[in-house]
Coordinates of C-alpha atoms and ligand atoms in Angstrom, one line a residue:
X3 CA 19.8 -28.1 12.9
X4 CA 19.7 -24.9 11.1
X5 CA 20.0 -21.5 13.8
X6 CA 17.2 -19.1 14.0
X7 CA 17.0 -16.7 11.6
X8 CA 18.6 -13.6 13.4
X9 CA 15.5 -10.8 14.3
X10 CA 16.2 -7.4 11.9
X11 CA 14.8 -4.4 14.3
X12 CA 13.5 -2.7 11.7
X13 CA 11.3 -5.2 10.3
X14 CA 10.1 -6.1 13.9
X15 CA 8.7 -3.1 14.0
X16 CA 7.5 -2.8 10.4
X17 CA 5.1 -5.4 11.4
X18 CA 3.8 -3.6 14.1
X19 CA 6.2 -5.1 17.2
X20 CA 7.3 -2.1 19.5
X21 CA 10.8 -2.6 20.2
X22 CA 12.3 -1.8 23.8
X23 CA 15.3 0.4 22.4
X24 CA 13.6 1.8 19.3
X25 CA 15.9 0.8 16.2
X26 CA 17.3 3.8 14.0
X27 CA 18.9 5.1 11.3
X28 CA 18.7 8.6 9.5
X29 CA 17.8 9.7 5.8
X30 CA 20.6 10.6 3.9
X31 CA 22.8 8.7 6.3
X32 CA 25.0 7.9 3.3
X33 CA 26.4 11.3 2.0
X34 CA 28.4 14.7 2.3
X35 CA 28.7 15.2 6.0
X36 CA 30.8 11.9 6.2
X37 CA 34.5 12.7 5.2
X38 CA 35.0 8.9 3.5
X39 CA 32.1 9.7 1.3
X40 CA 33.5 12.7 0.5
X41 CA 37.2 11.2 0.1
X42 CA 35.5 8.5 -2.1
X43 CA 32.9 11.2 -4.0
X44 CA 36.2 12.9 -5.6
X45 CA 37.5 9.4 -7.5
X46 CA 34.2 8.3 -8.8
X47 CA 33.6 11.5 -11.6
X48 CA 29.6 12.5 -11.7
X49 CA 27.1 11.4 -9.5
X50 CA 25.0 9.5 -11.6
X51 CA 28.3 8.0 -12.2
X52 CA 29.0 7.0 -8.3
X53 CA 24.6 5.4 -8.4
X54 CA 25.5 3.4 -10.9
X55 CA 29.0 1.5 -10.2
X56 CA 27.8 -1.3 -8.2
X57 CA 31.5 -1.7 -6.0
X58 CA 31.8 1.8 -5.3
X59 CA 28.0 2.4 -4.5
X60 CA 28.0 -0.6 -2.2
X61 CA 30.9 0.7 -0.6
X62 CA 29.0 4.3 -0.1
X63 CA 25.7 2.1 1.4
X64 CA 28.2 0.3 4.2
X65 CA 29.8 3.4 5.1
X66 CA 27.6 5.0 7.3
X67 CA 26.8 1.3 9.1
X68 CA 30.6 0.8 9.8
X69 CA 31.0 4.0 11.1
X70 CA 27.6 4.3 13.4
X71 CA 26.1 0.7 13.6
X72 CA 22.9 1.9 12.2
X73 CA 19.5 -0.5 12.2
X74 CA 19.1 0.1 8.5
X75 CA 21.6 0.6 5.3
X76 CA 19.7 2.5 3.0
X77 CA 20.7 1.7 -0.6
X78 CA 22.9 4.7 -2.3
X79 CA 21.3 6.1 -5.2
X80 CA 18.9 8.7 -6.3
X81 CA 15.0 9.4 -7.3
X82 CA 16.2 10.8 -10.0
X83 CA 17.4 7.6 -11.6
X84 CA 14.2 6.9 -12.6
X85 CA 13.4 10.0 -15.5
X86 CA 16.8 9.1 -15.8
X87 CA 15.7 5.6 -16.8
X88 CA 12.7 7.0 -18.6
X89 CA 15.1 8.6 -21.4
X90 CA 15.7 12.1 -20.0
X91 CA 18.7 13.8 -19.7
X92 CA 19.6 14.2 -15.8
X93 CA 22.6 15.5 -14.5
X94 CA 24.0 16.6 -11.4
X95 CA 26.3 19.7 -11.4
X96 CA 28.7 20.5 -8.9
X97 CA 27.3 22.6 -5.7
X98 CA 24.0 23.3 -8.0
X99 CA 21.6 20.2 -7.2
X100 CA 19.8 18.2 -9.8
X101 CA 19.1 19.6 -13.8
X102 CA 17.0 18.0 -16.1
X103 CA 15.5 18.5 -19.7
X104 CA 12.6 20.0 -18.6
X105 CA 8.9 18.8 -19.3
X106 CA 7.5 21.9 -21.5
X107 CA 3.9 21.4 -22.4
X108 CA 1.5 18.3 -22.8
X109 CA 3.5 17.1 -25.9
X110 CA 6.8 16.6 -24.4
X111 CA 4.9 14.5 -21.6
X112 CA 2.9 12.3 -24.6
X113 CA 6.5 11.6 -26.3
X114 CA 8.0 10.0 -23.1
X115 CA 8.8 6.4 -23.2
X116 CA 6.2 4.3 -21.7
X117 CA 8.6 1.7 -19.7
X118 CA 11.4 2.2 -17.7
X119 CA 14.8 0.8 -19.5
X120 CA 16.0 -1.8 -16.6
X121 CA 19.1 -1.9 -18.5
X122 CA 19.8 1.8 -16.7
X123 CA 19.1 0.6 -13.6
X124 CA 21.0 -2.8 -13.8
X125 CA 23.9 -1.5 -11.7
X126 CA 21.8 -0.5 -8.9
X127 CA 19.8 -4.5 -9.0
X128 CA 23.7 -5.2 -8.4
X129 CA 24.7 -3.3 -5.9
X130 CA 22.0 -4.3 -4.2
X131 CA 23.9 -8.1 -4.0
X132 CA 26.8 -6.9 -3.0
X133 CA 25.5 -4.8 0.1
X134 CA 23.2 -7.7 0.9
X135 CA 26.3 -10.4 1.1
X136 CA 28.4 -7.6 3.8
X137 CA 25.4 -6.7 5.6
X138 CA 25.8 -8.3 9.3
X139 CA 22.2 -10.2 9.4
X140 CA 20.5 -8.1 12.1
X141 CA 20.9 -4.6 9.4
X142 CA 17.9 -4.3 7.5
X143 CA 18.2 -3.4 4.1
X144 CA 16.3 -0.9 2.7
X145 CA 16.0 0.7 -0.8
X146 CA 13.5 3.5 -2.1
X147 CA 11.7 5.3 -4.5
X148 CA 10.9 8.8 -5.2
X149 CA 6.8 8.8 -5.5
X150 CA 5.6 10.4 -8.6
X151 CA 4.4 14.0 -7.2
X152 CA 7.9 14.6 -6.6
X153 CA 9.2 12.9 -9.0
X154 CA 7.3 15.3 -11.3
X155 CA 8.0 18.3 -9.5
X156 CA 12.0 17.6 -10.7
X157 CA 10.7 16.3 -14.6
X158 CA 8.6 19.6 -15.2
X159 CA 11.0 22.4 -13.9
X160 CA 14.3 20.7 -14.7
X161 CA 15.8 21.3 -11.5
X162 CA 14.9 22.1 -7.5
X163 CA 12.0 24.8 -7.3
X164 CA 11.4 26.5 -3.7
X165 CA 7.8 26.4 -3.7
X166 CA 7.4 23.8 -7.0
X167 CA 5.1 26.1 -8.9
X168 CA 6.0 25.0 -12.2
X169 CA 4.4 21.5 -11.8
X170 CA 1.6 23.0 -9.2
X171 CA 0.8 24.9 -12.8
X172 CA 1.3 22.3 -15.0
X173 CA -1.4 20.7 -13.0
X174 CA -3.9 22.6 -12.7
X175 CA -3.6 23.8 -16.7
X176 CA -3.0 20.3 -17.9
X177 CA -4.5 17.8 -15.6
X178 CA -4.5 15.0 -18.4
X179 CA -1.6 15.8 -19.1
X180 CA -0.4 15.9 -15.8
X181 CA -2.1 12.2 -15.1
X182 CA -0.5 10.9 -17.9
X183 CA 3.1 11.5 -16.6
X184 CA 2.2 10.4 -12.8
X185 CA 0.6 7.1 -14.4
X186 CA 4.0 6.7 -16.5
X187 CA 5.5 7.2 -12.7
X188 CA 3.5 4.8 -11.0
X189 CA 4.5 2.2 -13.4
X190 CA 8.1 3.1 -13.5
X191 CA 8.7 3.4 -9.8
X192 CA 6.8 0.0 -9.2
X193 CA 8.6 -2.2 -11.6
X194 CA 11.6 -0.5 -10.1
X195 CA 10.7 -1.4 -6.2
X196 CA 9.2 -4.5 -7.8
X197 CA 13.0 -5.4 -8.6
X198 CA 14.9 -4.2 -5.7
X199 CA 13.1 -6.7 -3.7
X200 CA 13.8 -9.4 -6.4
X201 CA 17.5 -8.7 -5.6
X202 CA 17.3 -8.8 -2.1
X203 CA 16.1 -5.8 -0.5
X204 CA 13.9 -6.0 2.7
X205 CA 11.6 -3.1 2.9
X206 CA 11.1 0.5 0.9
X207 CA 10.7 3.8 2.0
X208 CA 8.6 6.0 -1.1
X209 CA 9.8 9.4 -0.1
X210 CA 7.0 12.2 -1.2
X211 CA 9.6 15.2 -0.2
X212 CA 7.2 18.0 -1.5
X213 CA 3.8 16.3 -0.9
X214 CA 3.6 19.5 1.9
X215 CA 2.6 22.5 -1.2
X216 CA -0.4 20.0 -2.4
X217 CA -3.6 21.9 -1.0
X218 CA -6.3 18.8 0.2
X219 CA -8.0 18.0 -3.1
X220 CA -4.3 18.1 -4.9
X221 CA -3.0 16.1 -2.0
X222 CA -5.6 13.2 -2.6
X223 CA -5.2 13.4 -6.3
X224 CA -1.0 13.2 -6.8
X225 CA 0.2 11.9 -3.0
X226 CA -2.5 9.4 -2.0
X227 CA -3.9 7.9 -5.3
X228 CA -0.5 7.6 -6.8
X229 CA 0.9 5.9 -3.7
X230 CA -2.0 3.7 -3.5
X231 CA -1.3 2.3 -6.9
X232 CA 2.4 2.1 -6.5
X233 CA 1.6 0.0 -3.0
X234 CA -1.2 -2.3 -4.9
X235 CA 1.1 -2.9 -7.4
X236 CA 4.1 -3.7 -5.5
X237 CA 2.4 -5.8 -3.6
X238 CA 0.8 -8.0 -6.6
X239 CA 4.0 -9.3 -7.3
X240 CA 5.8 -9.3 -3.4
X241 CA 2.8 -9.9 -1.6
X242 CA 4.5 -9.4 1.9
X243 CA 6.3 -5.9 0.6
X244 CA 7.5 -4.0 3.9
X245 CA 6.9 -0.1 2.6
X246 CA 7.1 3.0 4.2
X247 CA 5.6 6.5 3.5
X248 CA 7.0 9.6 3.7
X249 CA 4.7 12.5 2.3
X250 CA 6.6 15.2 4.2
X251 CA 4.7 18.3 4.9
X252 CA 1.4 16.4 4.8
X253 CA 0.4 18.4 8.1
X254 CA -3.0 17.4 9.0
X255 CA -3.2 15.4 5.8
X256 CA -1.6 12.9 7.2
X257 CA -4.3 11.6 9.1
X258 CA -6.0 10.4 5.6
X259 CA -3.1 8.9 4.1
X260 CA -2.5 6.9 7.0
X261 CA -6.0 5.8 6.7
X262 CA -6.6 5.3 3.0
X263 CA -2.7 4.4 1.8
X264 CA -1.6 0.7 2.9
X265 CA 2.1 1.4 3.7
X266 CA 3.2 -0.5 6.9
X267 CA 4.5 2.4 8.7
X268 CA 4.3 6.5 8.3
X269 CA 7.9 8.2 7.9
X270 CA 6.9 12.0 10.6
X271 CA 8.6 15.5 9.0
X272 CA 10.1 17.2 12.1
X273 CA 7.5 20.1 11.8
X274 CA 4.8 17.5 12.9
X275 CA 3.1 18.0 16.7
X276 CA 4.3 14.7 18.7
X277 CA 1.3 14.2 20.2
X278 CA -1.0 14.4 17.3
X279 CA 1.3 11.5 15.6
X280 CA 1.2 10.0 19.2
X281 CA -2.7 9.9 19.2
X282 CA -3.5 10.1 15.6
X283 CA -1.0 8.1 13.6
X284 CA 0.9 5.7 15.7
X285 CA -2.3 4.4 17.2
X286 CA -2.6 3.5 13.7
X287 CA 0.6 2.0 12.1
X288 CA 3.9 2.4 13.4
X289 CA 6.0 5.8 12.8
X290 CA 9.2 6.8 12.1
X291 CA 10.9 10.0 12.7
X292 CA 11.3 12.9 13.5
X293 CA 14.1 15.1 14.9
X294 CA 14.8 18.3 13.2
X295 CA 17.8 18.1 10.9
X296 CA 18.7 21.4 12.5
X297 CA 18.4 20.1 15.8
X298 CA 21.3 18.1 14.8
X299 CA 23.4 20.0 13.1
X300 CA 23.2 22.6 16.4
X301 CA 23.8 19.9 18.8
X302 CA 24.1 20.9 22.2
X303 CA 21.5 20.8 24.8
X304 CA 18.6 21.4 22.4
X305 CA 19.8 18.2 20.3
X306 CA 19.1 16.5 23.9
X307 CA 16.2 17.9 24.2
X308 CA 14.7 17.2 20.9
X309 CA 15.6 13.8 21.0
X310 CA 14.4 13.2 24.7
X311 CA 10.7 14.6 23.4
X312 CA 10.5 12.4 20.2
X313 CA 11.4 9.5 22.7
X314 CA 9.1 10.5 25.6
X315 CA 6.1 10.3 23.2
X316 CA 6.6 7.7 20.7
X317 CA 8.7 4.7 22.5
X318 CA 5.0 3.4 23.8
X319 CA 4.4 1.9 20.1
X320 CA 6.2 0.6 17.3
X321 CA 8.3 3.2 16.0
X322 CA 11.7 3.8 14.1
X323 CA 14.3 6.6 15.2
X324 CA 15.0 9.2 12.6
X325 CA 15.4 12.6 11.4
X326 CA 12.4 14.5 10.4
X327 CA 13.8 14.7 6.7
X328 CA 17.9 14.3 5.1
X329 CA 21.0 14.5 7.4
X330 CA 22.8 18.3 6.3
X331 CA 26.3 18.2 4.9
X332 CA 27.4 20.6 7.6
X333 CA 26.4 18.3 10.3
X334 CA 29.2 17.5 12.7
X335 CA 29.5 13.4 12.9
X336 CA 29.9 14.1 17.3
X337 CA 26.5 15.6 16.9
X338 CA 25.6 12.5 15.0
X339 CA 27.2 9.7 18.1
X340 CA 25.2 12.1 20.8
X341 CA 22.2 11.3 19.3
X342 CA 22.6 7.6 19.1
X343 CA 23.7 7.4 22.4
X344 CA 20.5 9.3 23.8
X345 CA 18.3 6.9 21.5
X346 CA 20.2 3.7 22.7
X347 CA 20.7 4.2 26.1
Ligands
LIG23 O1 19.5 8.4 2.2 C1 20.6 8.0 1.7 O2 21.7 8.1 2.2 C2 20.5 7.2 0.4 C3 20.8 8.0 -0.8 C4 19.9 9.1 -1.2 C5 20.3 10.2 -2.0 N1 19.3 10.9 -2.4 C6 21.8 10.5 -2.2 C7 22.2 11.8 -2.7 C8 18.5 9.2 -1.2 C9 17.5 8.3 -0.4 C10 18.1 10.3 -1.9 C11 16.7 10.8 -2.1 C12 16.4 12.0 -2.8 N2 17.1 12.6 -3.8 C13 15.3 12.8 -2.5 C14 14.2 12.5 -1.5 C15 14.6 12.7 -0.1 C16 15.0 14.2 0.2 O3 16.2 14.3 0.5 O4 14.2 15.1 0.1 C17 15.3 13.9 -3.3 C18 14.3 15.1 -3.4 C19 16.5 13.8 -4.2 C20 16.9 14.7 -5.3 C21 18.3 15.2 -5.1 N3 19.4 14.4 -5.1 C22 18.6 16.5 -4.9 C23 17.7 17.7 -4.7 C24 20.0 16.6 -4.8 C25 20.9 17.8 -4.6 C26 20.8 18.4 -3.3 C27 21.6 17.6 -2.3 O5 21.0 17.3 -1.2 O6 22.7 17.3 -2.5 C28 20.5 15.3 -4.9 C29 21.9 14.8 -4.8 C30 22.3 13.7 -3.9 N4 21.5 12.6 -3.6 C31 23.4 13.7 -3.1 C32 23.4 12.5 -2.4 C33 24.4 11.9 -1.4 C34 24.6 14.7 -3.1 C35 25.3 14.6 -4.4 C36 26.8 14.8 -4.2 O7 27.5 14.0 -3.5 O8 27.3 15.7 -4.8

């Protein structure tokens, strides 16, 4: 006789079971606040570098479980491995953030490569084995995708923007244009998720990180059509794909891509009103979310208090623990055990 398989949280509640003690784990778990990332950062040269050597990046995706016992391991990489995979040049420079060639004018976007080179991305299909095979069984594992609105926002500027005007502009000038290099997204980024569950991952998060400067025509055009396609498409090929959303900043756009994108649950930015994702979006699919990265960082009685509100109005449906976007460097890692003890219990 063969044991029952053991029950992973996080998929419980990806199919729409409310757990008793909500599961969690935070975005960017795997990083700078934590000093064995940092320790193992300084032997592994660039970035890019660390995303794409399998042992080491494996090792980076089991750190934060080790140390915290988190519900998920989120696979360590970057959305910026796919332009990266698409033939641009993409680099990461020291205290500076992400710099790419830039994507000048409708031409540069016509001259792309039409497929993603899986060749790039082998090493990350293989890291994916190696964290499955030390994962205890009860750990989710989950990998990602950048969608293609902010994917783009990265491609046209070359680097981080603070309001992402140059692809707003590039946009609204070259729509066509524009379309064509979301469509070359959609493609890329599903063949990509398409092949992380082929090597073993368990669900997806698609994170939209700048979905929240998109006025309401904009937001149906390059958040929810996009991620529709991406979804459909995943989905021809693992019928049964588990997939979050995360179109952060969607505000009172959420509402319609709950409604009108098939993900399985709705990742909640920390600026969102608790009851309006009470009443309006968990009554729909399960959420996941949503304390202020801040919030943690401070610590203190307003971390207690943050966390006891997110609890108080979301533990009466399925819903995931986490932070309303990335863990900060600075964070302390005692701020980071208070909050997991409030959320346990
Ligand atoms: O969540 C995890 O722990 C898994 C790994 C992960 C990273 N980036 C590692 C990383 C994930 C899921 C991402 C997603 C990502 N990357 C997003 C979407 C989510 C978000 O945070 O908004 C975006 C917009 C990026 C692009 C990116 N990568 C930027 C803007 C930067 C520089 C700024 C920063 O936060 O450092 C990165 C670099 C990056 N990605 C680091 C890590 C751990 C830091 C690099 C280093 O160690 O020097």
């Amino acid at each position: 006789m063969t044991e029952p398989p053991v029950q992973k949280s996080i998929l419980q509640v990806l199919g729409g079971h409310r757990q008793t003690v909500p599961p969690v784990w935070m975005m960017r778990q795997a990083g700078r606040y934590l000093p064995e990332y940092r320790a193992l950062r300084q032997t592994a040269g660039g970035f890019l570098d660390l995303c794409y050597s399998p042992k080491l990046a494996a090792e980076v995706t089991l750190q934060p479980i080790r140390r915290f016992g988190f519900d998920a391991a989120i696979l360590f990489s970057d959305i910026l491995v796919i332009p990266h995979a698409l033939g641009r040049d993409v680099r990461f420079e020291a205290g500076e953030g992400p710099r790419l060639e830039p994507l000048r004018d409708p031409a540069a976007v016509s001259a792309l490569r039409n497929e993603v080179d899986h060749d790039v991305l082998a090493p990350i299909y293989e890291t994916i084995g190696l964290v499955k095979a030390a994962l205890p069984p009860k750990v989710t594992l989950l990998g990602f995708c950048g969608a293609p609105w902010t994917v783009a926002t990265y491609m046209i500027a070359g680097q981080g923007t603070p309001d992402q005007a140059p692809a707003r502009i590039f946009a609204y000038r070259h729509p066509q244009a524009f379309a064509q290099l979301v469509d070359r997204l959609v493609e890329a980024s599903s063949s990509y998720l398409v092949r992380q569950f082929e090597a073993g991952i368990d669900a997806v998060q698609i994170f939209d990180t700048w979905a929240g400067v998109l006025p309401p025509a904009e937001f149906q055009q390059w958040c929810i059509a996009p991620t529709q396609r991406i979804v459909a498409k995943v989905r021809e090929r693992v019928p049964d794909a588990k997939i979050i959303g995360f179109p952060r900043g969607a505000g009172s756009n959420l509402s319609r891509y709950t409604d009108e994108v098939a993900v399985d649950a709705v990742g909640l930015d920390w600026m969102l009103d608790l009851t309006f994702a009470r009443d309006a979006i968990q009554r729909k699919k399960p959420v996941q979310g949503n304390l202020d990265p801040l919030a943690l960082l401070a610590g203190g009685a307003a971390l207690d208090r943050s966390v006891d509100a997110i609890l108080a109005a979301l533990t009466g449906g399925p819903f995931i623990f986490n932070l309303g976007h990335g863990i900060l460097p600075d964070t302390p890692i005692s701020h980071v055990e208070q909050m997991l003890k409030r959320v346990r219990g």
